[in-house]
Amino acid sequence: MKTKLKALLFDVDGTLADTERDGHRIAFNAAFDEYGIGWHWDADLYGKLLAVTGGKERMQFYAAEFLHNENLPDSFEQLVPELHAAKTRHYTELLSTGAIPLRPGIERLLNEARNENLRLAIATTTTPDNVTALLENTLGSASPGWFDVIAAGDIVPAKKPASDIYDYALNEMKLAPDECLAFEDSHNGILASMGAGIPTIITVNGYTRDHDFNEALLVLDALGEPDQPFTALQGKTNNHTYVDCALLKLLHSQ
Ligand code: XBP
Ligand code: MG
């Protein structure tokens, strides 16, 4: 017999909100300006840099793959954590202005899941402060407490596509992967969630629309709302037009 659906695990960047192009990227550039290092990541270049998750790792990837580690700022390796701390400060300041809204259907689904006693968790590569800032500025100051575990950033040594962050969240919640569903937006994300054995629903965004989501339970353009139906790109939607707990339970039981 199939196990009961007990928990929903959410990625943050690209899934809860479109944070990358107009959030993280802007904050990286502000940090680069603050330190006068002459780097600027435009929206296209940033899409390529998303191949690597984690802000510190992304800066190192850029230096190695795009600059061939030439003409780097002095003491670059030591500077990376400092630049990253500045970037986090710029990012959380930006979020505090309400610059980045949640994606359609996120708030509705979180509320519905809480009413139905489904447990919630976060599994992300981003810095914990960034998660709290997004949740508090969009859902109110109590909202981080809605999640049993906020698994984020350097809490595990290997970031996505490694499954470590999902393994960590499952372990903290004492749940088996087949008691959960994960929500992701990227190829690295689904490698991590499916690597932990969790069936995964994808909502794509501008940066991830063409990624390989072969293994996904469902691929959508968004979770949708009653008056704003999703478009299904892959998988069976059973005549539903937006993602609610009834659809999730049905998908989980199949
Ligand atoms: C998110 C990321 C993060 C952010 C930057 O990946 O790649 O690295 O871009 O966050 P995912 P930090 O959505 O797959 O978890 O700078 O705080 O590391
Ligand atoms: Mg993501």
PDB file of C-alpha atoms and ligand atoms in Angstrom:
ATOM      1  CA  MET A   1       0.000   0.000   0.000  1.00  0.00           C
ATOM      2  CA  LYS A   2       1.195   3.512  -0.820  1.00  0.00           C
ATOM      3  CA  THR A   3       2.315   5.661   2.109  1.00  0.00           C
ATOM      4  CA  LYS A   4       0.313   8.697   3.183  1.00  0.00           C
ATOM      5  CA  LEU A   5       1.473  12.152   2.074  1.00  0.00           C
ATOM      6  CA  LYS A   6       2.858  13.843   5.188  1.00  0.00           C
ATOM      7  CA  ALA A   7       5.075  16.724   4.111  1.00  0.00           C
ATOM      8  CA  LEU A   8       5.903  19.220   1.382  1.00  0.00           C
ATOM      9  CA  LEU A   9       9.522  20.338   0.900  1.00  0.00           C
ATOM     10  CA  PHE A  10      10.160  23.575  -0.962  1.00  0.00           C
ATOM     11  CA  ASP A  11      13.172  24.930  -2.768  1.00  0.00           C
ATOM     12  CA  VAL A  12      13.375  28.731  -2.419  1.00  0.00           C
ATOM     13  CA  ASP A  13      15.134  30.474  -5.314  1.00  0.00           C
ATOM     14  CA  GLY A  14      13.080  30.207  -8.479  1.00  0.00           C
ATOM     15  CA  THR A  15      10.394  28.133  -6.730  1.00  0.00           C
ATOM     16  CA  LEU A  16       8.914  30.226  -3.905  1.00  0.00           C
ATOM     17  CA  ALA A  17       9.875  33.419  -5.739  1.00  0.00           C
ATOM     18  CA  ASP A  18      11.735  34.577  -8.841  1.00  0.00           C
ATOM     19  CA  THR A  19      14.721  35.730  -6.836  1.00  0.00           C
ATOM     20  CA  GLU A  20      17.611  35.135  -9.191  1.00  0.00           C
ATOM     21  CA  ARG A  21      17.641  37.735 -11.993  1.00  0.00           C
ATOM     22  CA  ASP A  22      16.179  40.664 -10.042  1.00  0.00           C
ATOM     23  CA  GLY A  23      17.349  39.696  -6.562  1.00  0.00           C
ATOM     24  CA  HIS A  24      20.546  37.682  -6.150  1.00  0.00           C
ATOM     25  CA  ARG A  25      22.080  39.035  -9.381  1.00  0.00           C
ATOM     26  CA  ILE A  26      21.461  42.641  -8.352  1.00  0.00           C
ATOM     27  CA  ALA A  27      22.950  41.946  -4.914  1.00  0.00           C
ATOM     28  CA  PHE A  28      26.081  40.310  -6.386  1.00  0.00           C
ATOM     29  CA  ASN A  29      26.619  43.350  -8.632  1.00  0.00           C
ATOM     30  CA  ALA A  30      26.110  45.733  -5.695  1.00  0.00           C
ATOM     31  CA  ALA A  31      28.751  43.811  -3.725  1.00  0.00           C
ATOM     32  CA  PHE A  32      31.146  43.899  -6.699  1.00  0.00           C
ATOM     33  CA  ASP A  33      30.621  47.688  -6.951  1.00  0.00           C
ATOM     34  CA  GLU A  34      31.080  48.136  -3.205  1.00  0.00           C
ATOM     35  CA  TYR A  35      34.441  46.357  -3.385  1.00  0.00           C
ATOM     36  CA  GLY A  36      35.415  48.092  -6.638  1.00  0.00           C
ATOM     37  CA  ILE A  37      36.401  44.858  -8.385  1.00  0.00           C
ATOM     38  CA  GLY A  38      34.964  45.808 -11.779  1.00  0.00           C
ATOM     39  CA  TRP A  39      32.772  42.734 -12.281  1.00  0.00           C
ATOM     40  CA  HIS A  40      29.216  42.985 -13.629  1.00  0.00           C
ATOM     41  CA  TRP A  41      26.915  40.027 -14.254  1.00  0.00           C
ATOM     42  CA  ASP A  42      24.224  40.778 -16.846  1.00  0.00           C
ATOM     43  CA  ALA A  43      21.033  38.719 -17.015  1.00  0.00           C
ATOM     44  CA  ASP A  44      22.305  36.383 -19.779  1.00  0.00           C
ATOM     45  CA  LEU A  45      25.656  35.725 -18.155  1.00  0.00           C
ATOM     46  CA  TYR A  46      23.904  35.114 -14.836  1.00  0.00           C
ATOM     47  CA  GLY A  47      21.816  32.375 -16.479  1.00  0.00           C
ATOM     48  CA  LYS A  48      25.066  30.564 -17.335  1.00  0.00           C
ATOM     49  CA  LEU A  49      26.418  31.074 -13.822  1.00  0.00           C
ATOM     50  CA  LEU A  50      23.337  29.380 -12.358  1.00  0.00           C
ATOM     51  CA  ALA A  51      24.941  26.105 -13.471  1.00  0.00           C
ATOM     52  CA  VAL A  52      26.631  26.251 -10.069  1.00  0.00           C
ATOM     53  CA  THR A  53      24.554  26.668  -6.904  1.00  0.00           C
ATOM     54  CA  GLY A  54      25.680  28.702  -3.915  1.00  0.00           C
ATOM     55  CA  GLY A  55      26.903  32.281  -4.085  1.00  0.00           C
ATOM     56  CA  LYS A  56      30.506  31.671  -2.978  1.00  0.00           C
ATOM     57  CA  GLU A  57      30.770  28.705  -5.326  1.00  0.00           C
ATOM     58  CA  ARG A  58      29.259  30.816  -8.155  1.00  0.00           C
ATOM     59  CA  MET A  59      31.917  33.543  -7.761  1.00  0.00           C
ATOM     60  CA  GLN A  60      34.678  30.910  -7.795  1.00  0.00           C
ATOM     61  CA  PHE A  61      33.117  29.283 -10.866  1.00  0.00           C
ATOM     62  CA  TYR A  62      33.030  32.656 -12.667  1.00  0.00           C
ATOM     63  CA  ALA A  63      36.680  33.331 -11.828  1.00  0.00           C
ATOM     64  CA  ALA A  64      37.769  29.885 -13.026  1.00  0.00           C
ATOM     65  CA  GLU A  65      35.566  29.328 -16.093  1.00  0.00           C
ATOM     66  CA  PHE A  66      35.034  32.853 -17.424  1.00  0.00           C
ATOM     67  CA  LEU A  67      38.206  34.673 -16.288  1.00  0.00           C
ATOM     68  CA  HIS A  68      40.493  31.608 -16.298  1.00  0.00           C
ATOM     69  CA  ASN A  69      41.627  32.750 -12.854  1.00  0.00           C
ATOM     70  CA  GLU A  70      43.460  35.693 -14.458  1.00  0.00           C
ATOM     71  CA  ASN A  71      43.520  39.308 -13.186  1.00  0.00           C
ATOM     72  CA  LEU A  72      41.547  38.388 -10.083  1.00  0.00           C
ATOM     73  CA  PRO A  73      41.304  40.814  -7.155  1.00  0.00           C
ATOM     74  CA  ASP A  74      44.161  40.513  -4.631  1.00  0.00           C
ATOM     75  CA  SER A  75      43.747  37.633  -2.159  1.00  0.00           C
ATOM     76  CA  PHE A  76      40.665  36.506  -4.060  1.00  0.00           C
ATOM     77  CA  GLU A  77      40.143  33.277  -2.093  1.00  0.00           C
ATOM     78  CA  GLN A  78      40.053  35.229   1.193  1.00  0.00           C
ATOM     79  CA  LEU A  79      37.891  37.930  -0.357  1.00  0.00           C
ATOM     80  CA  VAL A  80      35.135  35.534  -1.468  1.00  0.00           C
ATOM     81  CA  PRO A  81      33.473  35.100   1.978  1.00  0.00           C
ATOM     82  CA  GLU A  82      33.680  38.884   2.521  1.00  0.00           C
ATOM     83  CA  LEU A  83      32.133  39.636  -0.864  1.00  0.00           C
ATOM     84  CA  HIS A  84      29.466  37.049  -0.141  1.00  0.00           C
ATOM     85  CA  ALA A  85      28.606  38.611   3.220  1.00  0.00           C
ATOM     86  CA  ALA A  86      28.214  41.981   1.469  1.00  0.00           C
ATOM     87  CA  LYS A  87      26.043  40.339  -1.179  1.00  0.00           C
ATOM     88  CA  THR A  88      23.806  38.827   1.527  1.00  0.00           C
ATOM     89  CA  ARG A  89      23.458  42.266   3.135  1.00  0.00           C
ATOM     90  CA  HIS A  90      22.462  43.850  -0.200  1.00  0.00           C
ATOM     91  CA  TYR A  91      20.048  40.992  -0.917  1.00  0.00           C
ATOM     92  CA  THR A  92      18.239  41.093   2.422  1.00  0.00           C
ATOM     93  CA  GLU A  93      18.008  44.919   2.180  1.00  0.00           C
ATOM     94  CA  LEU A  94      16.458  44.566  -1.271  1.00  0.00           C
ATOM     95  CA  LEU A  95      13.928  42.037  -0.001  1.00  0.00           C
ATOM     96  CA  SER A  96      12.979  44.305   2.890  1.00  0.00           C
ATOM     97  CA  THR A  97      11.655  46.802   0.304  1.00  0.00           C
ATOM     98  CA  GLY A  98       9.174  44.147  -0.887  1.00  0.00           C
ATOM     99  CA  ALA A  99      10.948  44.029  -4.274  1.00  0.00           C
ATOM    100  CA  ILE A 100      10.362  40.304  -4.824  1.00  0.00           C
ATOM    101  CA  PRO A 101       6.845  38.809  -4.509  1.00  0.00           C
ATOM    102  CA  LEU A 102       6.044  35.112  -4.084  1.00  0.00           C
ATOM    103  CA  ARG A 103       5.165  33.178  -7.218  1.00  0.00           C
ATOM    104  CA  PRO A 104       1.462  32.570  -7.988  1.00  0.00           C
ATOM    105  CA  GLY A 105      -0.159  29.914  -5.809  1.00  0.00           C
ATOM    106  CA  ILE A 106       2.618  29.682  -3.201  1.00  0.00           C
ATOM    107  CA  GLU A 107       0.854  31.524  -0.378  1.00  0.00           C
ATOM    108  CA  ARG A 108      -2.456  29.765  -1.086  1.00  0.00           C
ATOM    109  CA  LEU A 109      -0.840  26.313  -1.142  1.00  0.00           C
ATOM    110  CA  LEU A 110       1.174  26.921   2.044  1.00  0.00           C
ATOM    111  CA  ASN A 111      -1.980  28.032   3.885  1.00  0.00           C
ATOM    112  CA  GLU A 112      -3.964  25.106   2.581  1.00  0.00           C
ATOM    113  CA  ALA A 113      -1.244  22.626   3.536  1.00  0.00           C
ATOM    114  CA  ARG A 114      -1.111  24.033   7.067  1.00  0.00           C
ATOM    115  CA  ASN A 115      -4.903  23.706   7.384  1.00  0.00           C
ATOM    116  CA  GLU A 116      -4.640  20.091   6.263  1.00  0.00           C
ATOM    117  CA  ASN A 117      -1.822  19.356   8.736  1.00  0.00           C
ATOM    118  CA  LEU A 118       0.730  18.631   6.056  1.00  0.00           C
ATOM    119  CA  ARG A 119       4.185  19.355   7.431  1.00  0.00           C
ATOM    120  CA  LEU A 120       6.365  21.922   5.641  1.00  0.00           C
ATOM    121  CA  ALA A 121      10.109  22.254   5.109  1.00  0.00           C
ATOM    122  CA  ILE A 122      12.612  24.298   3.129  1.00  0.00           C
ATOM    123  CA  ALA A 123      15.574  22.736   1.272  1.00  0.00           C
ATOM    124  CA  THR A 124      17.761  25.342  -0.420  1.00  0.00           C
ATOM    125  CA  THR A 125      21.362  26.178  -1.200  1.00  0.00           C
ATOM    126  CA  THR A 126      20.914  29.837  -0.347  1.00  0.00           C
ATOM    127  CA  THR A 127      22.027  31.478   2.911  1.00  0.00           C
ATOM    128  CA  PRO A 128      19.609  31.057   5.890  1.00  0.00           C
ATOM    129  CA  ASP A 129      19.256  34.862   6.338  1.00  0.00           C
ATOM    130  CA  ASN A 130      18.005  35.114   2.752  1.00  0.00           C
ATOM    131  CA  VAL A 131      15.249  32.559   3.402  1.00  0.00           C
ATOM    132  CA  THR A 132      14.082  34.308   6.557  1.00  0.00           C
ATOM    133  CA  ALA A 133      14.096  37.670   4.761  1.00  0.00           C
ATOM    134  CA  LEU A 134      11.970  36.340   1.899  1.00  0.00           C
ATOM    135  CA  LEU A 135       9.462  34.605   4.176  1.00  0.00           C
ATOM    136  CA  GLU A 136       9.129  37.482   6.639  1.00  0.00           C
ATOM    137  CA  ASN A 137       8.730  40.128   3.949  1.00  0.00           C
ATOM    138  CA  THR A 138       6.116  38.190   1.984  1.00  0.00           C
ATOM    139  CA  LEU A 139       4.241  36.095   4.563  1.00  0.00           C
ATOM    140  CA  GLY A 140       4.828  37.940   7.831  1.00  0.00           C
ATOM    141  CA  SER A 141       7.173  37.630  10.776  1.00  0.00           C
ATOM    142  CA  ALA A 142       5.673  34.367  12.091  1.00  0.00           C
ATOM    143  CA  SER A 143       6.016  32.506   8.791  1.00  0.00           C
ATOM    144  CA  PRO A 144       9.505  30.971   9.284  1.00  0.00           C
ATOM    145  CA  GLY A 145       7.873  29.063  12.159  1.00  0.00           C
ATOM    146  CA  TRP A 146       5.468  27.365   9.737  1.00  0.00           C
ATOM    147  CA  PHE A 147       8.364  25.175   8.584  1.00  0.00           C
ATOM    148  CA  ASP A 148       9.517  22.203  10.667  1.00  0.00           C
ATOM    149  CA  VAL A 149      13.004  22.669   9.275  1.00  0.00           C
ATOM    150  CA  ILE A 150      14.672  25.362   7.195  1.00  0.00           C
ATOM    151  CA  ALA A 151      17.584  23.479   5.646  1.00  0.00           C
ATOM    152  CA  ALA A 152      19.781  26.079   3.961  1.00  0.00           C
ATOM    153  CA  GLY A 153      23.248  27.040   2.779  1.00  0.00           C
ATOM    154  CA  ASP A 154      26.433  25.692   4.346  1.00  0.00           C
ATOM    155  CA  ILE A 155      24.542  23.416   6.794  1.00  0.00           C
ATOM    156  CA  VAL A 156      25.646  20.545   4.529  1.00  0.00           C
ATOM    157  CA  PRO A 157      29.035  20.362   2.822  1.00  0.00           C
ATOM    158  CA  ALA A 158      27.787  19.566  -0.695  1.00  0.00           C
ATOM    159  CA  LYS A 159      25.175  21.835  -2.281  1.00  0.00           C
ATOM    160  CA  LYS A 160      22.667  20.864  -4.992  1.00  0.00           C
ATOM    161  CA  PRO A 161      22.818  18.870  -7.272  1.00  0.00           C
ATOM    162  CA  ALA A 162      23.971  16.724  -4.312  1.00  0.00           C
ATOM    163  CA  SER A 163      20.998  15.330  -2.373  1.00  0.00           C
ATOM    164  CA  ASP A 164      22.533  16.279   1.002  1.00  0.00           C
ATOM    165  CA  ILE A 165      20.200  19.188   1.812  1.00  0.00           C
ATOM    166  CA  TYR A 166      17.112  17.027   1.207  1.00  0.00           C
ATOM    167  CA  ASP A 167      18.647  14.099   3.109  1.00  0.00           C
ATOM    168  CA  TYR A 168      19.264  16.503   5.994  1.00  0.00           C
ATOM    169  CA  ALA A 169      15.671  17.807   5.976  1.00  0.00           C
ATOM    170  CA  LEU A 170      14.213  14.274   5.851  1.00  0.00           C
ATOM    171  CA  ASN A 171      16.421  13.194   8.717  1.00  0.00           C
ATOM    172  CA  GLU A 172      15.416  16.215  10.833  1.00  0.00           C
ATOM    173  CA  MET A 173      11.731  15.495  10.165  1.00  0.00           C
ATOM    174  CA  LYS A 174      12.110  11.740  10.677  1.00  0.00           C
ATOM    175  CA  LEU A 175      10.291  11.136   7.415  1.00  0.00           C
ATOM    176  CA  ALA A 176      10.859   8.731   4.539  1.00  0.00           C
ATOM    177  CA  PRO A 177      11.161  10.216   1.032  1.00  0.00           C
ATOM    178  CA  ASP A 178       7.978   8.506  -0.159  1.00  0.00           C
ATOM    179  CA  GLU A 179       5.977  10.343   2.515  1.00  0.00           C
ATOM    180  CA  CYS A 180       6.893  13.676   0.903  1.00  0.00           C
ATOM    181  CA  LEU A 181       6.683  15.750  -2.229  1.00  0.00           C
ATOM    182  CA  ALA A 182       9.337  18.273  -3.268  1.00  0.00           C
ATOM    183  CA  PHE A 183       8.901  21.493  -5.251  1.00  0.00           C
ATOM    184  CA  GLU A 184      11.773  22.608  -7.452  1.00  0.00           C
ATOM    185  CA  ASP A 185      12.459  24.831 -10.450  1.00  0.00           C
ATOM    186  CA  SER A 186      15.800  23.675 -11.875  1.00  0.00           C
ATOM    187  CA  HIS A 187      17.778  20.693 -13.122  1.00  0.00           C
ATOM    188  CA  ASN A 188      20.223  20.943 -10.223  1.00  0.00           C
ATOM    189  CA  GLY A 189      17.215  21.099  -7.900  1.00  0.00           C
ATOM    190  CA  ILE A 190      15.508  17.974  -9.198  1.00  0.00           C
ATOM    191  CA  LEU A 191      18.801  16.071  -9.173  1.00  0.00           C
ATOM    192  CA  ALA A 192      18.987  16.878  -5.453  1.00  0.00           C
ATOM    193  CA  SER A 193      15.364  16.101  -4.558  1.00  0.00           C
ATOM    194  CA  MET A 194      15.132  12.926  -6.658  1.00  0.00           C
ATOM    195  CA  GLY A 195      18.590  11.956  -5.447  1.00  0.00           C
ATOM    196  CA  ALA A 196      17.031  11.877  -1.994  1.00  0.00           C
ATOM    197  CA  GLY A 197      14.180   9.792  -3.442  1.00  0.00           C
ATOM    198  CA  ILE A 198      11.466  12.450  -3.165  1.00  0.00           C
ATOM    199  CA  PRO A 199       8.885  12.658  -5.972  1.00  0.00           C
ATOM    200  CA  THR A 200       9.151  16.186  -7.389  1.00  0.00           C
ATOM    201  CA  ILE A 201       6.898  18.785  -8.965  1.00  0.00           C
ATOM    202  CA  ILE A 202       8.561  21.453 -11.097  1.00  0.00           C
ATOM    203  CA  THR A 203       7.468  25.014 -11.732  1.00  0.00           C
ATOM    204  CA  VAL A 204       9.740  26.425 -14.412  1.00  0.00           C
ATOM    205  CA  ASN A 205      10.917  30.022 -14.754  1.00  0.00           C
ATOM    206  CA  GLY A 206      12.699  32.056 -17.418  1.00  0.00           C
ATOM    207  CA  TYR A 207      16.066  30.551 -16.580  1.00  0.00           C
ATOM    208  CA  THR A 208      14.946  26.924 -16.292  1.00  0.00           C
ATOM    209  CA  ARG A 209      12.211  26.414 -18.926  1.00  0.00           C
ATOM    210  CA  ASP A 210      14.546  24.345 -21.149  1.00  0.00           C
ATOM    211  CA  HIS A 211      16.111  22.242 -18.392  1.00  0.00           C
ATOM    212  CA  ASP A 212      15.762  18.456 -18.370  1.00  0.00           C
ATOM    213  CA  PHE A 213      12.947  17.443 -16.027  1.00  0.00           C
ATOM    214  CA  ASN A 214      12.420  13.932 -17.339  1.00  0.00           C
ATOM    215  CA  GLU A 215      12.065  12.448 -13.865  1.00  0.00           C
ATOM    216  CA  ALA A 216       9.484  14.943 -12.600  1.00  0.00           C
ATOM    217  CA  LEU A 217       6.003  13.955 -11.453  1.00  0.00           C
ATOM    218  CA  LEU A 218       4.663  17.091 -13.084  1.00  0.00           C
ATOM    219  CA  VAL A 219       6.186  20.115 -14.863  1.00  0.00           C
ATOM    220  CA  LEU A 220       4.142  23.334 -14.797  1.00  0.00           C
ATOM    221  CA  ASP A 221       4.672  26.979 -15.654  1.00  0.00           C
ATOM    222  CA  ALA A 222       3.399  27.878 -12.159  1.00  0.00           C
ATOM    223  CA  LEU A 223       1.293  26.413  -9.337  1.00  0.00           C
ATOM    224  CA  GLY A 224      -1.623  28.489 -10.612  1.00  0.00           C
ATOM    225  CA  GLU A 225      -4.609  30.026  -8.884  1.00  0.00           C
ATOM    226  CA  PRO A 226      -8.356  29.423  -9.261  1.00  0.00           C
ATOM    227  CA  ASP A 227      -8.559  32.425 -11.603  1.00  0.00           C
ATOM    228  CA  GLN A 228      -5.069  31.918 -13.088  1.00  0.00           C
ATOM    229  CA  PRO A 229      -4.739  28.336 -14.401  1.00  0.00           C
ATOM    230  CA  PHE A 230      -1.356  26.695 -14.822  1.00  0.00           C
ATOM    231  CA  THR A 231      -0.032  25.402 -18.128  1.00  0.00           C
ATOM    232  CA  ALA A 232       1.154  21.808 -17.864  1.00  0.00           C
ATOM    233  CA  LEU A 233       4.393  21.103 -19.734  1.00  0.00           C
ATOM    234  CA  GLN A 234       4.748  17.450 -18.697  1.00  0.00           C
ATOM    235  CA  GLY A 235       2.719  14.935 -16.673  1.00  0.00           C
ATOM    236  CA  LYS A 236      -0.928  14.307 -15.803  1.00  0.00           C
ATOM    237  CA  THR A 237      -2.947  17.064 -14.146  1.00  0.00           C
ATOM    238  CA  ASN A 238      -6.153  15.016 -13.746  1.00  0.00           C
ATOM    239  CA  ASN A 239      -8.298  17.927 -14.964  1.00  0.00           C
ATOM    240  CA  HIS A 240      -7.050  20.252 -12.229  1.00  0.00           C
ATOM    241  CA  THR A 241      -6.176  23.827 -13.222  1.00  0.00           C
ATOM    242  CA  TYR A 242      -4.189  24.829 -10.134  1.00  0.00           C
ATOM    243  CA  VAL A 243      -2.151  22.900  -7.582  1.00  0.00           C
ATOM    244  CA  ASP A 244      -4.014  22.247  -4.350  1.00  0.00           C
ATOM    245  CA  CYS A 245      -3.690  19.560  -1.686  1.00  0.00           C
ATOM    246  CA  ALA A 246      -6.281  17.372  -3.428  1.00  0.00           C
ATOM    247  CA  LEU A 247      -4.134  17.255  -6.590  1.00  0.00           C
ATOM    248  CA  LEU A 248      -0.986  16.637  -4.544  1.00  0.00           C
ATOM    249  CA  LYS A 249      -2.571  13.696  -2.692  1.00  0.00           C
ATOM    250  CA  LEU A 250      -3.795  12.255  -5.983  1.00  0.00           C
ATOM    251  CA  LEU A 251      -0.362  12.566  -7.627  1.00  0.00           C
ATOM    252  CA  HIS A 252       1.294  11.091  -4.568  1.00  0.00           C
ATOM    253  CA  SER A 253      -1.023   8.080  -4.518  1.00  0.00           C
ATOM    254  CA  GLN A 254      -0.490   7.193  -8.196  1.00  0.00           C
TER     255      GLN A 254
HETATM  256  C1  XBP B   1      19.822  28.734  -5.359  1.00  0.00           C
HETATM  257  C2  XBP B   1      21.135  29.285  -5.582  1.00  0.00           C
HETATM  258  C3  XBP B   1      21.658  30.217  -4.632  1.00  0.00           C
HETATM  259  C4  XBP B   1      21.465  31.684  -4.866  1.00  0.00           C
HETATM  260  C5  XBP B   1      22.520  32.433  -4.080  1.00  0.00           C
HETATM  261  O1  XBP B   1      19.780  27.390  -5.849  1.00  0.00           O
HETATM  262  O2  XBP B   1      21.814  28.895  -6.490  1.00  0.00           O
HETATM  263  O3  XBP B   1      23.014  30.001  -4.694  1.00  0.00           O
HETATM  264  O4  XBP B   1      21.583  32.010  -6.229  1.00  0.00           O
HETATM  265  O5  XBP B   1      22.457  32.182  -2.753  1.00  0.00           O
HETATM  266  P1  XBP B   1      18.531  26.458  -5.471  1.00  0.00           P
HETATM  267  P2  XBP B   1      23.709  32.496  -1.777  1.00  0.00           P
HETATM  268  O6  XBP B   1      17.281  27.234  -5.796  1.00  0.00           O
HETATM  269  O7  XBP B   1      18.676  25.259  -6.377  1.00  0.00           O
HETATM  270  O8  XBP B   1      18.626  26.090  -4.009  1.00  0.00           O
HETATM  271  O9  XBP B   1      24.454  33.629  -2.372  1.00  0.00           O
HETATM  272  O10 XBP B   1      23.089  32.861  -0.435  1.00  0.00           O
HETATM  273  O11 XBP B   1      24.559  31.256  -1.689  1.00  0.00           O
HETATM  274 MG    MG B   2      15.793  26.825  -7.245  1.00  0.00          MG
END
